[in-house]
Structures are given as C-alpha cells and as structure tokens.
Short mmCIF file of C-alpha atoms in Angstrom, two decimals:
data_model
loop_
_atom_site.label_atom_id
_atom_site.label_comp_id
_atom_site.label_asym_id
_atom_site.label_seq_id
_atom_site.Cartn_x
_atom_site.Cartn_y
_atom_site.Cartn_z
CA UNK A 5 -13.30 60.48 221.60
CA UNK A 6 -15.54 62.07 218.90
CA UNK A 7 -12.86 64.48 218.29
CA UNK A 8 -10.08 62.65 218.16
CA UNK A 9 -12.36 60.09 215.05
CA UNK A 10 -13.06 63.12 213.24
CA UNK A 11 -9.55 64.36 213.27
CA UNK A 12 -7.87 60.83 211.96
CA UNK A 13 -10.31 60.34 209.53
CA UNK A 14 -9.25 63.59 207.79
CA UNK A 15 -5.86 63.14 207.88
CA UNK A 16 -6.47 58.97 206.20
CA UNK A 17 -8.09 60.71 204.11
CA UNK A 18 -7.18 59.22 200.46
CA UNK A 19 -6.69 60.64 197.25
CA UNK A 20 -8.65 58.76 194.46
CA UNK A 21 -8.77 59.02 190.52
CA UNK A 22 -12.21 61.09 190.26
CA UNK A 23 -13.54 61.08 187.30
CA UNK A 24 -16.98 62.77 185.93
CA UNK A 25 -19.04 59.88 187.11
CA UNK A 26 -18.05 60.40 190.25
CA UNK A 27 -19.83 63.16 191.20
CA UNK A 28 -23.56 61.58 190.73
CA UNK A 29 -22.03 59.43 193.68
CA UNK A 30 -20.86 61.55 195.91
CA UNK A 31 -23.04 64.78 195.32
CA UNK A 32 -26.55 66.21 194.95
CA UNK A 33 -26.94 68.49 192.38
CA UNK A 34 -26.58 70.90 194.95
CA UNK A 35 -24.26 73.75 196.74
CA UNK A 36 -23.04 74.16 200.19
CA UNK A 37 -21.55 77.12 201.16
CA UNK A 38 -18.87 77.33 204.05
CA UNK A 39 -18.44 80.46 205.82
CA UNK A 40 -15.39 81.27 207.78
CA UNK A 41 -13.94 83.56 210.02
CA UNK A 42 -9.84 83.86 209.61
CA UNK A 43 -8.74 85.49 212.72
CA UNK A 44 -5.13 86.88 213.87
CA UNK A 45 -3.71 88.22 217.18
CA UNK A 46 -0.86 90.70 217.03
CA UNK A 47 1.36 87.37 219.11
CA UNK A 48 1.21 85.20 216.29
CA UNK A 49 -2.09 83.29 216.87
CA UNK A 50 -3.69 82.59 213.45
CA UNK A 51 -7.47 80.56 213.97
CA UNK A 52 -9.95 79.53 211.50
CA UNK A 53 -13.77 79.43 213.11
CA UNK A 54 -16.86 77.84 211.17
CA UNK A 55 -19.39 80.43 210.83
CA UNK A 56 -22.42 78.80 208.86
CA UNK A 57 -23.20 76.37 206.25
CA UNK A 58 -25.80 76.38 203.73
CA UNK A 59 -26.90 75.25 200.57
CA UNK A 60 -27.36 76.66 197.54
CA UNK A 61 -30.00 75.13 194.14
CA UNK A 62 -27.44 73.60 191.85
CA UNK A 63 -24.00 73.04 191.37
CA UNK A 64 -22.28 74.90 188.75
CA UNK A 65 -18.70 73.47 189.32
CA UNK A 66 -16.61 71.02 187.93
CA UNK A 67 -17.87 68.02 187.94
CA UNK A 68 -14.49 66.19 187.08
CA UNK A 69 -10.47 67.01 188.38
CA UNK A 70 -12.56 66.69 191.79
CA UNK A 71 -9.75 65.94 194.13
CA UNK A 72 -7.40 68.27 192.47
CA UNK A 73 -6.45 71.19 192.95
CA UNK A 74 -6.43 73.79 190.16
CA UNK A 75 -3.48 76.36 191.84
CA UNK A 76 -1.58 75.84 195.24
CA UNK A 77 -3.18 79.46 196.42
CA UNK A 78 -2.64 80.44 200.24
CA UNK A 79 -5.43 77.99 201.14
CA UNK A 80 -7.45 75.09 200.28
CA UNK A 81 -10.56 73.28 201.45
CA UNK A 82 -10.58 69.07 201.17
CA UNK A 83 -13.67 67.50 201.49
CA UNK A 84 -13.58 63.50 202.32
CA UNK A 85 -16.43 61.05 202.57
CA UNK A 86 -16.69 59.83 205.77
CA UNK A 87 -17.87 56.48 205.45
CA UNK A 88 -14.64 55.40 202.91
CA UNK A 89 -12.04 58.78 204.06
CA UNK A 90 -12.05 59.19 199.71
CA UNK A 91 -11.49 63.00 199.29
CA UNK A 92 -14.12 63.69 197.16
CA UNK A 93 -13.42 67.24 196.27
CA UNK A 94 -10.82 69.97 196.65
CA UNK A 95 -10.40 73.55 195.82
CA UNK A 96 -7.89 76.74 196.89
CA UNK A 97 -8.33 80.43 197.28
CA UNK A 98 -6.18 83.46 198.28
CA UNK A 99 -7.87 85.94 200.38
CA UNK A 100 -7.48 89.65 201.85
CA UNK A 101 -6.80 87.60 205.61
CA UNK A 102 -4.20 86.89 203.70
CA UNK A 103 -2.43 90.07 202.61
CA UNK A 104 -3.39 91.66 206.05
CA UNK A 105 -1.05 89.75 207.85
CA UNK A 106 1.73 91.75 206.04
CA UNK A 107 0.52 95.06 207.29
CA UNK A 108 1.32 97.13 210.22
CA UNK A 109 -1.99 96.87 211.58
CA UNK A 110 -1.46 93.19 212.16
CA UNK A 111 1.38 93.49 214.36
CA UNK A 112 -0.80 95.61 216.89
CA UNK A 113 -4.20 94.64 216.15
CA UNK A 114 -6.66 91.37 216.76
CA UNK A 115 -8.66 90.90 213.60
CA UNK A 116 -11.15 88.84 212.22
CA UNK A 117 -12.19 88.60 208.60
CA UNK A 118 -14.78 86.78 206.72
CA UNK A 119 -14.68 84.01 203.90
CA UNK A 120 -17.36 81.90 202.47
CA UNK A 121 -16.27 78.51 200.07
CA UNK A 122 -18.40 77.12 197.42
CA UNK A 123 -18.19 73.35 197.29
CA UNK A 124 -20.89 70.29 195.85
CA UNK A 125 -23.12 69.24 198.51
CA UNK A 126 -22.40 65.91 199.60
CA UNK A 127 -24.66 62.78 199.79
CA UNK A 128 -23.46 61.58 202.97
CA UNK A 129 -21.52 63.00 205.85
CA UNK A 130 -18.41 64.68 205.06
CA UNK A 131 -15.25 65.65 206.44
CA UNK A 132 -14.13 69.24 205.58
CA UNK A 133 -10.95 70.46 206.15
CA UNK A 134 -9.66 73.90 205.46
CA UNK A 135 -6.23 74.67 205.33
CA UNK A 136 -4.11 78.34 205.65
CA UNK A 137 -0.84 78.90 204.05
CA UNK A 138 1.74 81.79 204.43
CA UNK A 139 4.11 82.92 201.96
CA UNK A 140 6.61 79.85 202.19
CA UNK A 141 3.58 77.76 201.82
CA UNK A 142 3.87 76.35 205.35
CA UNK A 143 0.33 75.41 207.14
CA UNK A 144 -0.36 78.14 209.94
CA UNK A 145 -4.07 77.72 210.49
CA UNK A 146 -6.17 74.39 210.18
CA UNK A 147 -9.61 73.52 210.65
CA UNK A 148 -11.64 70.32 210.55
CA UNK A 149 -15.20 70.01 210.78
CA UNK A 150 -18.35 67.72 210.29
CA UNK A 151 -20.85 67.98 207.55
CA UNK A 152 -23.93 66.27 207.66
CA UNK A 153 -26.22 66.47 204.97
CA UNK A 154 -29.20 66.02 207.24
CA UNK A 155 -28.44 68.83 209.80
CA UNK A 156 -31.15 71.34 209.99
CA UNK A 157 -29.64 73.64 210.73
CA UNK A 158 -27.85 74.00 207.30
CA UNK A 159 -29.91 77.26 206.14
CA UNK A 160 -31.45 77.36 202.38
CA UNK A 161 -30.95 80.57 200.62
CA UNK A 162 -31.59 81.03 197.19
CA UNK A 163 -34.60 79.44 196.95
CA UNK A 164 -37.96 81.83 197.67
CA UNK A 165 -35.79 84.61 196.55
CA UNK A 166 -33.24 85.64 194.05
CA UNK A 167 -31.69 89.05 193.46
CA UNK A 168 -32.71 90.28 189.81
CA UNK A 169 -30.42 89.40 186.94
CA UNK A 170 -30.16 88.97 183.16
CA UNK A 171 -27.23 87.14 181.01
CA UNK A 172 -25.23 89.60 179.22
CA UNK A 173 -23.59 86.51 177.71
CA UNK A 174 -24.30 83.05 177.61
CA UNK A 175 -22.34 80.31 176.05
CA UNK A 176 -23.62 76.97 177.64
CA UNK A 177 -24.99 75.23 180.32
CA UNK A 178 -24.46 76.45 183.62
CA UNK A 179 -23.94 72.13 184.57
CA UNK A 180 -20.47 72.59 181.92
CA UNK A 181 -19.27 76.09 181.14
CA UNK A 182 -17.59 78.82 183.84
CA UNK A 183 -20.35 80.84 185.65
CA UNK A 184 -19.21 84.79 186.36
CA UNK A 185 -21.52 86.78 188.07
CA UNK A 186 -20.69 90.28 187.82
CA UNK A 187 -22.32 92.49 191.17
CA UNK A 188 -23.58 95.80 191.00
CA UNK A 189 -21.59 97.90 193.55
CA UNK A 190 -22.49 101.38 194.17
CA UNK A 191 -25.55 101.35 191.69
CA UNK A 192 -29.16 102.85 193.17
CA UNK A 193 -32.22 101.05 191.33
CA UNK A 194 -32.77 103.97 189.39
CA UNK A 195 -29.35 103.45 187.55
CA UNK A 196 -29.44 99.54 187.20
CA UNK A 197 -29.90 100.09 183.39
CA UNK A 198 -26.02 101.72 183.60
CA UNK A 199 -24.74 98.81 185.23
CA UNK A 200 -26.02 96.30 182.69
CA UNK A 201 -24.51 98.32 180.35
CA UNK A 202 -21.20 98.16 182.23
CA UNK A 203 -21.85 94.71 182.90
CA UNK A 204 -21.91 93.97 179.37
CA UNK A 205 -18.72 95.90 178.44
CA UNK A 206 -16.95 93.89 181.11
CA UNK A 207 -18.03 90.90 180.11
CA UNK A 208 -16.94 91.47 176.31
CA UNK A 209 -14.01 93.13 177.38
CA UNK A 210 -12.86 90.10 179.19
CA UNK A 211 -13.49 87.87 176.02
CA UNK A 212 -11.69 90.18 173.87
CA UNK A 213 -8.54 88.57 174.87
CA UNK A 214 -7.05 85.56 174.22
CA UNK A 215 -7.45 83.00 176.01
CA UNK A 216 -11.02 83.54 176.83
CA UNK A 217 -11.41 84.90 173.42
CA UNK A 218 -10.76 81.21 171.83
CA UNK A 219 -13.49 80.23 174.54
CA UNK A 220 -16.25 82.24 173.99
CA UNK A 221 -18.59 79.25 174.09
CA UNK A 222 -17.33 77.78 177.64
CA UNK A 223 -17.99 81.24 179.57
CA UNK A 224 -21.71 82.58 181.09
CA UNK A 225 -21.47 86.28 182.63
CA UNK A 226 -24.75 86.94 184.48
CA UNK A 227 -25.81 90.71 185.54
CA UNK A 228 -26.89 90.39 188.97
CA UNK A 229 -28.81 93.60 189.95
CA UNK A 230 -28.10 93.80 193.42
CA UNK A 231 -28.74 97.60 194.67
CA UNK A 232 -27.26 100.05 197.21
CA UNK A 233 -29.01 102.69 199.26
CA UNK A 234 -26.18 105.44 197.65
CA UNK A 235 -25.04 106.35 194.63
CA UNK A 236 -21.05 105.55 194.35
CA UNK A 237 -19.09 103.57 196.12
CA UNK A 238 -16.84 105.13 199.86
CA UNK A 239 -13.63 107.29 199.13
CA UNK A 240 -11.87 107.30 202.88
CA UNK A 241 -9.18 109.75 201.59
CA UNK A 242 -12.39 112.29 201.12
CA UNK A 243 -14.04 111.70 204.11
CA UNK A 244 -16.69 110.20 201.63
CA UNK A 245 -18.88 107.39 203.06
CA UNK A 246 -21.41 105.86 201.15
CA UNK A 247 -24.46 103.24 201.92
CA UNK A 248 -23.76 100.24 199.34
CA UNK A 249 -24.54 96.96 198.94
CA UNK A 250 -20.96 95.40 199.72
CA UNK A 251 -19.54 98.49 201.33
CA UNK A 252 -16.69 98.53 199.81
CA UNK A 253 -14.08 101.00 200.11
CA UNK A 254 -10.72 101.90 198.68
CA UNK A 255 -7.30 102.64 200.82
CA UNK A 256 -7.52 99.08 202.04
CA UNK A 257 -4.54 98.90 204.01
CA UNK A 258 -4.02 102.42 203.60
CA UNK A 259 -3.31 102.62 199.80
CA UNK A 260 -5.92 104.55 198.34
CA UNK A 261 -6.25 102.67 195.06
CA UNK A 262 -6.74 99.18 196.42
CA UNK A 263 -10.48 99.07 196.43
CA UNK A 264 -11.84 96.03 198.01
CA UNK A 265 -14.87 94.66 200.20
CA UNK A 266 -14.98 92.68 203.15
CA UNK A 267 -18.05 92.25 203.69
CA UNK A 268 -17.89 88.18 201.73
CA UNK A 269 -21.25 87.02 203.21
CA UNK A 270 -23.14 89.88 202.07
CA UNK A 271 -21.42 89.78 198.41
CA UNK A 272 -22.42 85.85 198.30
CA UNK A 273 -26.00 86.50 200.00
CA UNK A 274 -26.71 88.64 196.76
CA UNK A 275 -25.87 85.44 194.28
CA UNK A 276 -28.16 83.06 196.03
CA UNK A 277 -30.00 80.76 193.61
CA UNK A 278 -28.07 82.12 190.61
CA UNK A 279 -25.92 79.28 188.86
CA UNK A 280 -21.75 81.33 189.66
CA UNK A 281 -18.42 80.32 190.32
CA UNK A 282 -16.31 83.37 189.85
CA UNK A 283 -17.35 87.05 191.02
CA UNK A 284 -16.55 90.25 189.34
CA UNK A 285 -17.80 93.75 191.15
CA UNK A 286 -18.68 96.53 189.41
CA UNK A 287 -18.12 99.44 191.44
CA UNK A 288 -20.13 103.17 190.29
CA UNK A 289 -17.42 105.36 190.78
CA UNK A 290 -14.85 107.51 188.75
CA UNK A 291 -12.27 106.95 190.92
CA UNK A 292 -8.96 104.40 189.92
CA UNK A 293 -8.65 101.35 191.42
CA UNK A 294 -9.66 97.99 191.89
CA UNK A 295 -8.60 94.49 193.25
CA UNK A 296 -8.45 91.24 192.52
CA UNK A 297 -8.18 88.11 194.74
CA UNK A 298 -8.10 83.88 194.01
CA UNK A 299 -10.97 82.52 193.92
CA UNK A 300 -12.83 85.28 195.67
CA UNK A 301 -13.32 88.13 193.85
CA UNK A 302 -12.53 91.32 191.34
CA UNK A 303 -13.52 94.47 192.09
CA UNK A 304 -13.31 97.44 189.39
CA UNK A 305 -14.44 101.10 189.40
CA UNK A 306 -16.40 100.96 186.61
CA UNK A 307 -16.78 105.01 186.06
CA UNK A 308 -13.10 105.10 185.10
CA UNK A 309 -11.47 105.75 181.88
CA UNK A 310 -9.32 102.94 182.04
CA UNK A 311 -12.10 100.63 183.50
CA UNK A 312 -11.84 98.29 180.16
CA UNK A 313 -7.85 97.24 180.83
CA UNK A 314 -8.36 97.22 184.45
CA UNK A 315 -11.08 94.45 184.76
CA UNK A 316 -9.52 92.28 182.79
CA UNK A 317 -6.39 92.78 184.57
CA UNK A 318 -8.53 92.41 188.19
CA UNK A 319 -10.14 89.03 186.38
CA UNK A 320 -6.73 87.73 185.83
CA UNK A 321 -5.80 87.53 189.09
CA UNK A 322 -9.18 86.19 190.82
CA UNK A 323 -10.36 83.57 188.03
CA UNK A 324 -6.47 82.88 186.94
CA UNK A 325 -4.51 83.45 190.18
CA UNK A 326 -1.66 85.27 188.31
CA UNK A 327 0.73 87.49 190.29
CA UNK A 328 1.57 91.36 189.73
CA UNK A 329 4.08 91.90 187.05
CA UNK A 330 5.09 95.05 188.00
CA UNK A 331 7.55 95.93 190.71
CA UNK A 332 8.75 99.43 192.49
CA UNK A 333 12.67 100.10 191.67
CA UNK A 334 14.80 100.70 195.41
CA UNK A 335 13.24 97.38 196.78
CA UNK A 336 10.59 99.30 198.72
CA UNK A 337 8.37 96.07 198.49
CA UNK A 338 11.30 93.50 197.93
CA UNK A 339 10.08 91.35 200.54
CA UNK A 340 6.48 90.28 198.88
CA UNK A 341 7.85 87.09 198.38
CA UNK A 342 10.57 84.86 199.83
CA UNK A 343 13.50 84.48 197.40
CA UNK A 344 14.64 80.80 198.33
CA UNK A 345 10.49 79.77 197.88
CA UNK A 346 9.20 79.22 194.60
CA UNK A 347 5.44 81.62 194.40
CA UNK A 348 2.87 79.33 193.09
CA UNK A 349 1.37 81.64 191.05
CA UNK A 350 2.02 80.62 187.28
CA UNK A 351 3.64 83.63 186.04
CA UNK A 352 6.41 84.88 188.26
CA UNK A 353 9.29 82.68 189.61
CA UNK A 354 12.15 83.00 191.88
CA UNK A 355 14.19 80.34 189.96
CA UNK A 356 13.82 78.18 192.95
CA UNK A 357 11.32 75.76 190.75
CA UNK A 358 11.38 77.15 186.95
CA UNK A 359 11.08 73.99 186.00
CA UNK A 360 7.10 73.98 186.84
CA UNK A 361 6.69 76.87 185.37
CA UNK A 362 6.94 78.39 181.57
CA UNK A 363 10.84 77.16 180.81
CA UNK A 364 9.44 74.54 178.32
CA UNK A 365 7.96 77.43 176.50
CA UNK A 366 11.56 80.09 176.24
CA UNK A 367 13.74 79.32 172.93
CA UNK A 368 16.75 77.02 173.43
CA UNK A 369 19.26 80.29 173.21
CA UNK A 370 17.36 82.61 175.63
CA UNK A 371 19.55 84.33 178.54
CA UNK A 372 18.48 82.97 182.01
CA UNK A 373 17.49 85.56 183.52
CA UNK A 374 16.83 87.70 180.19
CA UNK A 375 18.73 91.44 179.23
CA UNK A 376 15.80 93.90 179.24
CA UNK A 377 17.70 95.16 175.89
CA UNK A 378 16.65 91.59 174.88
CA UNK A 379 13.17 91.77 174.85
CA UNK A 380 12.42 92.33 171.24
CA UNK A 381 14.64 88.92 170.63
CA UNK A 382 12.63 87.08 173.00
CA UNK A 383 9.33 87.92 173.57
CA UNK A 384 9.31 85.05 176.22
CA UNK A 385 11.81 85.13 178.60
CA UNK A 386 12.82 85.66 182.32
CA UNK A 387 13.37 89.43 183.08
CA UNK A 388 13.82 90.57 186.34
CA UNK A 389 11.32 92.13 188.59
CA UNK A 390 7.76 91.03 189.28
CA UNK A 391 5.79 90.36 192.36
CA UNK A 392 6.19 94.11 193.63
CA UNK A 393 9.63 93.22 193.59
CA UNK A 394 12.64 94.48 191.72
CA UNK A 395 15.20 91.67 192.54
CA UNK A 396 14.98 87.84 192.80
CA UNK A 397 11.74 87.62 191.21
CA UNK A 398 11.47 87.10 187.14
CA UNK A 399 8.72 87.74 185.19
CA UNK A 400 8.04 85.90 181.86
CA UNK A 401 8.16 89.09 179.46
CA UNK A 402 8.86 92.85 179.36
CA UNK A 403 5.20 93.67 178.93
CA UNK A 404 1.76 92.16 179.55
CA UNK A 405 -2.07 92.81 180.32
CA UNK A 406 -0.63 91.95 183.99
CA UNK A 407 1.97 94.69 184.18
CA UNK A 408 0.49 97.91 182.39
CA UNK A 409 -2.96 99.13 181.58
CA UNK A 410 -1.25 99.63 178.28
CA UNK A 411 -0.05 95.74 177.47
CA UNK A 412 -2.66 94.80 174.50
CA UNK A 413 -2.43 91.24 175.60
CA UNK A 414 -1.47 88.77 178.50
CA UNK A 415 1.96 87.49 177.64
CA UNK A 416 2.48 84.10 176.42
CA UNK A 417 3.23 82.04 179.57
CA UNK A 418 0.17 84.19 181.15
CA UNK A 419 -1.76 83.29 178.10
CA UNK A 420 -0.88 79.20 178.43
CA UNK A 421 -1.81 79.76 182.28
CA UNK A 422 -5.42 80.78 181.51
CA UNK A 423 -5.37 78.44 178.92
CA UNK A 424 -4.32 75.14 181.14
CA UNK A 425 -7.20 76.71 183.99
CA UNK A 426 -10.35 76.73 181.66
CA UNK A 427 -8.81 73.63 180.55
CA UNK A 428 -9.28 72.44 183.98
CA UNK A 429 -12.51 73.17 184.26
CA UNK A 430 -14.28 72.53 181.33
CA UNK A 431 -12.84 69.59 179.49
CA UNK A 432 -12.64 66.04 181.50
#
C-alpha cells in the first residue's frame, strides 16, 4: 500500500509558477546529492537503482525557473513536495549510460554505470523521480523514491573536510552566479602549481568567447586541487595505466580520443563543501582528446597544443548541451539520431521541429536547407550535416567553435543558445 501512495503521488504531481521566493519555502540552504546506478542487460532491460543520498553545505543553484527544465537532455530528475504533490524542482542531464547503449558492447554485455544529481535539499519529505530517455525521447527507465529530510542515514560530506582549492576567477556570489569547478586529473601534489596554471587558462579561455565573454561577472571557476597517486592520466592503446584521482581513460568505447571517467562518485566526492554546479576536468596529459557530457562533466587533456579550443568546445556541450557539428561523409554514423525525431539539443535539427529552434534568427530569403556555396551570403543558415551525420541533420552554419578546433567563435544560433541558458540561470 506504501508503494502504490508513493507512486500516485508522483505522477499528481503538479506543476506550479515558482518563483525566487519559493525556494526559502521549500529548501534549506542546503544540497542533496542523488547517486544512481543506470544499468542495462544485453535483452533490453534498462533499470535505474538508488545508490546513496547525501547532503552537501549550501546550495549554489538556481533559486528561481525551479520546476523548469533548462534542456529536454536524455534524462531528468522531478522533485515534488509530498505533503501538497507541487514539483518543487526539476533538472536534466545526458550521461555516458547513455551513449553506451549504442555500442556493441551493449548488445552482449550487462552493465552498470554510475550517476550522482545535485538538487536543493528539501524542507519536508519529497518525492523524487528520475526519468531515462532514448534517442526518440521515449521513457525507458523510471525511478521513484522517498526523501526524507530527517533520515539518518543521509551521509554529510563536505563538512570536516574539503579538498584544497583557490578561485582563479570570481565574479559573484556563489547564492547568484554559475559555480565551475575545474578538477585536477592526472596531477601529483608536487605539480598542483601546473594545474592552477592550467586551471586559470581554462577558465579565461572559456570567457574569451562570447557569450560568456558578455558575462564575465555571472561566472565563478574554482581550482579544486584534488591529487592522483601518478603523473598523467591512462592511455589503453599503450598499454599505459596510471593511478589517478578519477581514473579516467581514453578509447571509451574503443575510440581512442574520447577520454572520459566513470568513476562520478569519486569526481563529486572531491567537490564536497565547495559551492559548484558545472565540472570541468583537467586531465595532465599530451595526448588529444577530451569529452563533454550534459550536465555532468568536461574532460580535456590539458598537455595538448590545442587544449585552449578544445575546452571550450568540451564546455559547450556539458554546461550548454549543444550537439557535434561535425559529421563523417559515407553515413558511417548516419544513424546518431532518428531523422523523423526532432534532437533537443539547440543547435542541430532534423526539420522535424525547426520551428523551436533558430528559424526566427535566418534572413527572410535564406535557402531551407542552405547551398554550402552559400555560406558567405548567410552566415546563419541550415546546411546539411551535423550530429555525426551527413544527411537529414542541419546544422545552423558552415563553421563554429562546435565543429572545428579552428572556428574563432560559436556560431550565432550556438551563441543565442548559451545566451538563453545563463539567462536561465542567473536572471529571475
């Protein structure tokens, strides 16, 4: 009978008009932290398992848009009070689950991988839910669970200690402007004084650009020394295995540029009692690569020539959730993303819904889709190929920062994305 309460309340859960008052009613000035397991069987199963909650000093969210969501991504997390079934707060994330499902490996193997979820700590008891997506945005995992704010067992980290940091810029309060903490990957205490320097170029790298350039004063980056046993970061291709603090590792799904980490516990374990929202990784290697993921995480090699372009590139996709411009001619990845489903990232489109994306901002004589041989006419358009793919999806210009390391800027409708997201999150 308990079940089957918990269950209806989530789903009568109602959407209400939250504005910044709000929050001092529903929330401490607190963070809990939800960690998940995503899980998949080579059958079809998909499951989502609770792993731990905890709770964090401060909240250095939004404390307005509450119960909206600021991108679709391939998941979200609604939490509702349980005493009126308001949802009080909602947020989305992509995640490397996510992407694994594509693979080979998934069609033979029974996985499990980790995600943790930053959300305000409630006042009373809550009722989470936590939704999965695939790529036609249909629900294939959901999970609902019980938060109480008096549970015991809801561990406290952060609080008698705190990895060693230092603000390589600060632009406001952590209670208003967009936290960043940026990780040291691959760094030995000995060379921490090389990753704040790295740290820092990141950081002004990333505000070299416009948007985030025009919003210098909304954005903190914080330094967070966190060490690793090694020097570098693990090369599988080599044979080359290192001791780190994330261990992360590139050939993630076999391609030996994608660096990434799954190891989410340990990556948020390292930020506890530091004021973040968004996570950048600096990884100490001279190797190329790097990922970036929705609300999770970037991940850079920050020993690399092109380690400048690349960050910012990796930081578009996990703080702005924009897609790959670039695509591979001969369709070798031309299945990324369904052709009759519109992606909900904000710069690529399929044409199924171009209406909710950057049509209001193409002139009133531009080609639909756009002549490559046009793009010096219209430097906003809809040229085809994007998304890893080289037909059916359209990309809104023939260059940008999220296409080529060479691109000195994001494109317009990339540009108006960021732009609309800090709006989100800053102003009320």
């Amino acid at each position: 009978m308990k079940r089957f309460q918990l269950m209806a309340g989530l789903m009568l859960c109602s959407a209400l008009g939250m504005y910044g008052q709000d929050f001092e009613r529903y929330f401490q000035d607190k963070t809990l932290r939800l960690d998940y397991i995503f899980g998949a069987t080579p059958d079809g199963g998909r499951t989502v398992l609770l792993d731990a909650q905890s709770s964090l000093p401060g909240w250095a969210g939004r404390r307005h848009h509450l119960n909206e969501l600021p991108l679709l991504g391939n998941g979200t997390v609604t939490v509702c009070d349980e005493a009126t079934g308001d949802t009080i707060y909602r947020t989305s994330f992509s995640s490397l689950y996510h992407e694994w499902l594509s693979t080979e490996e998934a069609a033979a193997v029974a996985k499990g991988f980790e995600h943790s979820v930053l959300v305000p700590f409630p006042k009373a008891p809550a009722l989470v839910e936590i939704d999965l997506r695939d790529s036609r945005h249909v629900s294939m995992a959901t999970m609902r669970h019980r938060m109480d704010p008096s549970d015991i067992l809801i561990s406290e980290k952060g609080v008698k200690s705190v990895t060693p940091h230092k603000y390589v810029h600060k632009g406001g309060d952590p209670a208003k402007a967009i936290d960043v903490a940026i990780l040291a990957e691959g760094y030995t205490e000995a060379e921490m004084e090389q990753f704040y320097r790295d740290a820092e170029i990141a950081a002004k790298e990333i505000l070299s650009y416009e948007p985030f350039k025009n919003h210098v004063d909304e954005f903190n980056f914080v330094a967070v020394a966190s060490p690793s046993d090694e020097s570098g970061v693990s090369v599988p291709r080599l044979g080359d295995w290192k001791s780190t603090a994330f261990s992360s590792h590139f050939s993630t799904f076999y391609s030996d540029r994608y660096l990434t980490s799954l190891h989410l516990k340990d990556i948020h374990n390292a930020l506890a009692g530091i004021p973040y929202e968004h996570i950048i990784i600096l990884a100490n290697t001279p190797e190329y690569g790097g990922g970036g993921i929705y609300n999770s995480y970037t991940l850079t090699a920050a020993g690399h020539k092109l380690f400048k372009p690349v960050v910012v590139h990796e930081f578009g996709h996990s703080f702005g959730g924009l897609a790959d411009e670039y695509f591979y001619e001969g369709d070798v990845m031309d299945d990324s993303y369904p052709k009759d489903v519109e992606p909900w990232e904000p710069n690529i489109t399929t044409l199924v819904d171009f209406e909710s994306k950057w049509k209001s901002l193409l002139p009133k004589d531009c080609p639909v889709p756009t002549p490559v041989s046009k793009a010096g006419e219209y430097p906003v358009g809809v040229y085809e190929g994007g998304g890893y793919s080289f037909h059916g999806v359209y990309r809104p210009a023939d260059d940008c920062r999220m296409r080529t390391n060479s691109a000195p800027v994001f494109c317009p409708a990339c540009t108006k994305a960021l732009e609309d997201l800090i709006d989100f999150y800053v102003k009320e």
